Amino acid sequence: MGKTIAQKIIAAHLLSGEMVPGSEIGLRIDQTLTQDATGTMAYLEFEAMGVPRVRTELSVAYIDHNTLQSGFENADDHRYIQTVAKKHGLFYSRPGNGICHQVHLERFGIPGKTLIGSDSHTPTGGGIGMLAFGAGGLDVAVAMGGGAYYITMPKMVLVKLSGKLSPYVSAKDVILEVLRRMSVKGGVGKIIEYGGEGVKTLSVPERATITNMGAELGATTSVFPADEITREFMAAQGREKDFVPVAPDADAQYDEILEIDLSALEPLVACPHSPDNVKTVRELAGLKVDQVCIGSCTNSSLRDMLRVAAILKGKVAHPQVSLAVAPGSRQVFSMLADSGALTDIILSGARVLECACGPCIGMGQSPNSGAVSLRTFNRNFEGRSGTKDAGVYLVSPETAAASAITGVLTDPRDLGADPAIEMPAVFSVNDNMIVPPATEAEAESLSVVRGPNIKPFPVTEAMEESIKADCVLKVGDNITTDHIMPAGAKILPYRSNIPYLSKFCFAVCDEAFPERAKAAGKGIIVGGSNYGQGSSREHAALVPLYLGIKAVVVKSFARIHCANLINAGIIPLTFKNPEDYDKIAEGDHLRLPDVAGRIARGEPVILRNKTSGAEFELVAEFSERQKDILLAGGLLNYTREGNL
Ligand code: MIC
Ligand code: SF4
């Protein structure tokens, strides 16, 4: 039987398991990336493993998230990561060089290779035919040490593209259409491959916009073929020698096929507070806009910036609109300047920000109270912008630029003729902001700099035989890791300080939670479906661990968060009957009798509610490896026992 792109790459990297959907497989990882918000913890974990030098083909440490330095903390973390990288064999992309996914695509990605990154938008690499996964920091640390990366073998979905995008319709509208059809849960347990005649009408940055936001589908990853367009992109980056064609077999079998006629698409918008709450821009046209932010790893390529500049040329942002533009990388920024397009952006009144995540992660540019903020980003979760009552709408760069001028949500097609842009045949390449690692001989004498912001991570203990704890929190469906562990300018600087971070855990849902959990000493969290969607931040597991959480019982989990819970030694359990969710109230005294024995034997776990008297079964299906990790009290303990 023919293979899909993903199946081919998996087969070539398979270290353990069978490629049967639903079973656990271990993959050899060629490349890793980290960013600073998750990286500090990942490198502390890597150091704890005692491996002197990374064993991947390439590992890169980026600084792009915590770039607002309003105290010593972020700068301390940057310095720590820089020195760790130099010593242990990693490339270091200095602050200002750009957003990890954008820079990685430009400078390092190679078709057919595997990549994991401690950031959920690592699938951006799928735009050039890499099999790229978002993962927890500890998984990245293990991969850097030469260990396998484990996933559940996914099902294969083909999104078959036909036709060609109409003027002013953008790659962002393609992925918003996929989200509209599949929802934020629709991709769970699946790899989304793009194929069909329409593929060749899309450039690499457009493809990367689509695979980037596949994260919002909950998909394991997304991937495009690597074809002539990919070759041209890599040649323009001076990297044609790295090009390898990647395509599915003609008789590849897919579990699901979704057809999209690109010519039939129109500008779309994802409304608050979920990326799948999609409507047409026409439906909402006229909505008054307070802020427009253009950038992020989804839409900050040179192509996107040139489009924005062409629309803004000779115009000025509406007086009610605060317009911010952040080019995705220094390459994009410098080429914008060379082409003169940057002047058009500056003269439009845009506030030009440094090449970083910036407003996407709440690092500045929080909108005014009750604002409507249009963003070309990928997430519009409640509170993520830093303003709790703001409504964030996700749109294409074209819709964003058009609306910035008019002051209301505007279908860019209403602007008249689509201004054509010309993409350069060759990009200007300058890697002088990427610091190479020291040689092995030099590395020995180098020391790692640890500022006072770097605190050790919580210690975990082997699983108790039985668990006796209260339900310290009950939440509903689609809880994101931004709910569990919020980010933003005030909190992000403490990503390496778990005790401090714990004060903000679940603050969006219930400000009293951290104190309550701490007072209880031990606790169980109960939730609905798709629990833990969104960011890969392992802090959403490490902080609950610090607060004494022993188990999380939900209707269903998002992939990366579930893996992070296991890595932290917190037991992820699901209701066998989803209605049992109603049989637990916050504050109930719960018991998980013989939980360690039951997990070891592969039996369902029993939940006894001492308050209501209810008793029912929970699904506890884990691979042998996952069982051992849980019983050992987390992945770090497990690797210390000699398993890498
Ligand atoms: C995000 O977009 O939420 C982040 C910040 O990039 C995260 C990682 C993090 O929490 O540091 C992600 O997507 O994984
Ligand atoms: Fe950065 Fe935003 Fe992309 Fe996350 S989604 S990597 S915060 S730009």
PDB file of C-alpha atoms in Angstrom, residues 273-397:
ATOM      1  CA  HIS A 273     -12.518  33.667  22.002  1.00  0.00           C
ATOM      2  CA  SER A 274     -11.724  30.673  19.817  1.00  0.00           C
ATOM      3  CA  PRO A 275      -9.848  30.219  16.522  1.00  0.00           C
ATOM      4  CA  ASP A 276     -12.678  28.054  15.165  1.00  0.00           C
ATOM      5  CA  ASN A 277     -15.380  30.651  15.720  1.00  0.00           C
ATOM      6  CA  VAL A 278     -15.131  31.605  12.055  1.00  0.00           C
ATOM      7  CA  LYS A 279     -17.373  33.953  10.070  1.00  0.00           C
ATOM      8  CA  THR A 280     -16.932  35.775   6.765  1.00  0.00           C
ATOM      9  CA  VAL A 281     -15.525  39.295   7.009  1.00  0.00           C
ATOM     10  CA  ARG A 282     -18.586  40.446   5.031  1.00  0.00           C
ATOM     11  CA  GLU A 283     -20.895  39.174   7.790  1.00  0.00           C
ATOM     12  CA  LEU A 284     -19.197  41.376  10.387  1.00  0.00           C
ATOM     13  CA  ALA A 285     -18.104  44.234   8.118  1.00  0.00           C
ATOM     14  CA  GLY A 286     -18.432  47.617   9.786  1.00  0.00           C
ATOM     15  CA  LEU A 287     -17.449  46.426  13.277  1.00  0.00           C
ATOM     16  CA  LYS A 288     -15.529  49.301  14.879  1.00  0.00           C
ATOM     17  CA  VAL A 289     -11.871  48.437  15.384  1.00  0.00           C
ATOM     18  CA  ASP A 290      -9.568  49.829  18.106  1.00  0.00           C
ATOM     19  CA  GLN A 291      -6.363  48.021  17.396  1.00  0.00           C
ATOM     20  CA  VAL A 292      -4.704  46.193  14.498  1.00  0.00           C
ATOM     21  CA  CYS A 293      -1.614  44.023  15.068  1.00  0.00           C
ATOM     22  CA  ILE A 294       0.230  42.488  12.153  1.00  0.00           C
ATOM     23  CA  GLY A 295       2.930  39.856  12.647  1.00  0.00           C
ATOM     24  CA  SER A 296       3.442  36.625  14.691  1.00  0.00           C
ATOM     25  CA  CYS A 297       4.753  33.285  13.488  1.00  0.00           C
ATOM     26  CA  THR A 298       1.580  32.883  11.404  1.00  0.00           C
ATOM     27  CA  ASN A 299       1.783  35.989   9.247  1.00  0.00           C
ATOM     28  CA  SER A 300       5.084  37.823   9.362  1.00  0.00           C
ATOM     29  CA  SER A 301       6.886  36.664   6.228  1.00  0.00           C
ATOM     30  CA  LEU A 302       8.264  39.029   3.616  1.00  0.00           C
ATOM     31  CA  ARG A 303       5.302  38.172   1.403  1.00  0.00           C
ATOM     32  CA  ASP A 304       2.843  39.196   4.130  1.00  0.00           C
ATOM     33  CA  MET A 305       4.724  42.380   5.008  1.00  0.00           C
ATOM     34  CA  LEU A 306       4.994  43.445   1.353  1.00  0.00           C
ATOM     35  CA  ARG A 307       1.244  42.892   0.926  1.00  0.00           C
ATOM     36  CA  VAL A 308       0.547  44.998   4.004  1.00  0.00           C
ATOM     37  CA  ALA A 309       2.909  47.744   2.836  1.00  0.00           C
ATOM     38  CA  ALA A 310       1.275  47.801  -0.603  1.00  0.00           C
ATOM     39  CA  ILE A 311      -2.192  48.224   0.917  1.00  0.00           C
ATOM     40  CA  LEU A 312      -1.027  50.888   3.394  1.00  0.00           C
ATOM     41  CA  LYS A 313       0.992  52.825   0.794  1.00  0.00           C
ATOM     42  CA  GLY A 314      -0.023  56.472   0.711  1.00  0.00           C
ATOM     43  CA  LYS A 315      -2.647  55.969   3.463  1.00  0.00           C
ATOM     44  CA  VAL A 316      -2.693  56.554   7.179  1.00  0.00           C
ATOM     45  CA  ALA A 317      -4.185  54.406   9.931  1.00  0.00           C
ATOM     46  CA  HIS A 318      -7.629  55.590  11.058  1.00  0.00           C
ATOM     47  CA  PRO A 319      -7.307  57.962  14.064  1.00  0.00           C
ATOM     48  CA  GLN A 320      -9.162  55.497  16.337  1.00  0.00           C
ATOM     49  CA  VAL A 321      -6.874  52.621  15.420  1.00  0.00           C
ATOM     50  CA  SER A 322      -3.577  51.760  17.053  1.00  0.00           C
ATOM     51  CA  LEU A 323      -1.639  49.903  14.353  1.00  0.00           C
ATOM     52  CA  ALA A 324       1.366  47.740  15.235  1.00  0.00           C
ATOM     53  CA  VAL A 325       3.537  45.830  12.783  1.00  0.00           C
ATOM     54  CA  ALA A 326       6.223  43.280  13.726  1.00  0.00           C
ATOM     55  CA  PRO A 327       8.210  41.693  10.883  1.00  0.00           C
ATOM     56  CA  GLY A 328       8.933  38.030  11.634  1.00  0.00           C
ATOM     57  CA  SER A 329      12.672  38.046  11.171  1.00  0.00           C
ATOM     58  CA  ARG A 330      15.604  40.327  10.636  1.00  0.00           C
ATOM     59  CA  GLN A 331      15.825  39.014   7.090  1.00  0.00           C
ATOM     60  CA  VAL A 332      12.233  40.143   6.478  1.00  0.00           C
ATOM     61  CA  PHE A 333      12.881  43.463   8.224  1.00  0.00           C
ATOM     62  CA  SER A 334      16.046  44.275   6.305  1.00  0.00           C
ATOM     63  CA  MET A 335      14.512  43.315   2.959  1.00  0.00           C
ATOM     64  CA  LEU A 336      11.479  45.470   3.716  1.00  0.00           C
ATOM     65  CA  ALA A 337      13.877  48.321   4.297  1.00  0.00           C
ATOM     66  CA  ASP A 338      15.873  47.613   1.133  1.00  0.00           C
ATOM     67  CA  SER A 339      12.726  47.514  -0.999  1.00  0.00           C
ATOM     68  CA  GLY A 340      11.424  50.815   0.378  1.00  0.00           C
ATOM     69  CA  ALA A 341       8.223  49.115   1.592  1.00  0.00           C
ATOM     70  CA  LEU A 342       9.189  49.815   5.204  1.00  0.00           C
ATOM     71  CA  THR A 343       8.778  53.528   4.477  1.00  0.00           C
ATOM     72  CA  ASP A 344       5.182  52.910   3.389  1.00  0.00           C
ATOM     73  CA  ILE A 345       4.542  51.096   6.666  1.00  0.00           C
ATOM     74  CA  ILE A 346       6.195  53.838   8.731  1.00  0.00           C
ATOM     75  CA  LEU A 347       4.321  56.607   6.936  1.00  0.00           C
ATOM     76  CA  SER A 348       0.998  54.836   7.559  1.00  0.00           C
ATOM     77  CA  GLY A 349       1.501  55.560  11.243  1.00  0.00           C
ATOM     78  CA  ALA A 350       2.256  51.970  12.185  1.00  0.00           C
ATOM     79  CA  ARG A 351       4.153  51.385  15.381  1.00  0.00           C
ATOM     80  CA  VAL A 352       6.951  49.171  14.105  1.00  0.00           C
ATOM     81  CA  LEU A 353       7.929  46.585  16.704  1.00  0.00           C
ATOM     82  CA  GLU A 354      11.023  44.419  16.983  1.00  0.00           C
ATOM     83  CA  CYS A 355      11.105  41.038  15.236  1.00  0.00           C
ATOM     84  CA  ALA A 356       9.597  38.925  18.027  1.00  0.00           C
ATOM     85  CA  CYS A 357       6.335  37.420  19.291  1.00  0.00           C
ATOM     86  CA  GLY A 358       5.409  40.684  21.008  1.00  0.00           C
ATOM     87  CA  PRO A 359       1.648  41.280  21.292  1.00  0.00           C
ATOM     88  CA  CYS A 360       0.864  37.667  20.334  1.00  0.00           C
ATOM     89  CA  ILE A 361       1.996  36.539  23.768  1.00  0.00           C
ATOM     90  CA  GLY A 362       0.890  39.669  25.580  1.00  0.00           C
ATOM     91  CA  MET A 363       4.412  41.171  25.596  1.00  0.00           C
ATOM     92  CA  GLY A 364       3.200  44.721  25.208  1.00  0.00           C
ATOM     93  CA  GLN A 365       0.460  46.284  23.042  1.00  0.00           C
ATOM     94  CA  SER A 366      -2.385  45.121  25.282  1.00  0.00           C
ATOM     95  CA  PRO A 367      -5.490  46.751  23.813  1.00  0.00           C
ATOM     96  CA  ASN A 368      -7.734  49.246  25.638  1.00  0.00           C
ATOM     97  CA  SER A 369     -10.625  48.051  27.825  1.00  0.00           C
ATOM     98  CA  GLY A 370     -13.379  46.377  25.861  1.00  0.00           C
ATOM     99  CA  ALA A 371     -11.393  46.838  22.640  1.00  0.00           C
ATOM    100  CA  VAL A 372     -11.874  45.103  19.332  1.00  0.00           C
ATOM    101  CA  SER A 373      -8.385  44.007  18.327  1.00  0.00           C
ATOM    102  CA  LEU A 374      -7.779  42.598  14.839  1.00  0.00           C
ATOM    103  CA  ARG A 375      -4.708  40.417  14.719  1.00  0.00           C
ATOM    104  CA  THR A 376      -3.004  38.330  12.070  1.00  0.00           C
ATOM    105  CA  PHE A 377      -2.032  35.885  14.830  1.00  0.00           C
ATOM    106  CA  ASN A 378      -3.190  32.336  15.545  1.00  0.00           C
ATOM    107  CA  ARG A 379      -4.831  32.480  18.984  1.00  0.00           C
ATOM    108  CA  ASN A 380      -7.573  34.658  20.391  1.00  0.00           C
ATOM    109  CA  PHE A 381      -8.087  33.038  23.782  1.00  0.00           C
ATOM    110  CA  GLU A 382      -9.693  35.156  26.452  1.00  0.00           C
ATOM    111  CA  GLY A 383      -7.210  37.361  28.291  1.00  0.00           C
ATOM    112  CA  ARG A 384      -4.191  36.338  26.178  1.00  0.00           C
ATOM    113  CA  SER A 385      -3.788  39.879  24.831  1.00  0.00           C
ATOM    114  CA  GLY A 386      -3.324  41.131  28.386  1.00  0.00           C
ATOM    115  CA  THR A 387      -6.741  42.847  28.445  1.00  0.00           C
ATOM    116  CA  LYS A 388      -9.358  40.541  29.903  1.00  0.00           C
ATOM    117  CA  ASP A 389     -12.407  42.149  28.309  1.00  0.00           C
ATOM    118  CA  ALA A 390     -10.876  42.769  24.873  1.00  0.00           C
ATOM    119  CA  GLY A 391     -12.174  40.780  21.914  1.00  0.00           C
ATOM    120  CA  VAL A 392      -9.472  39.490  19.593  1.00  0.00           C
ATOM    121  CA  TYR A 393     -10.394  38.726  15.969  1.00  0.00           C
ATOM    122  CA  LEU A 394      -7.982  36.713  13.828  1.00  0.00           C
ATOM    123  CA  VAL A 395      -7.664  37.819  10.207  1.00  0.00           C
ATOM    124  CA  SER A 396      -5.328  37.800   7.204  1.00  0.00           C
ATOM    125  CA  PRO A 397      -2.698  40.527   6.719  1.00  0.00           C
TER     126      PRO A 397
END
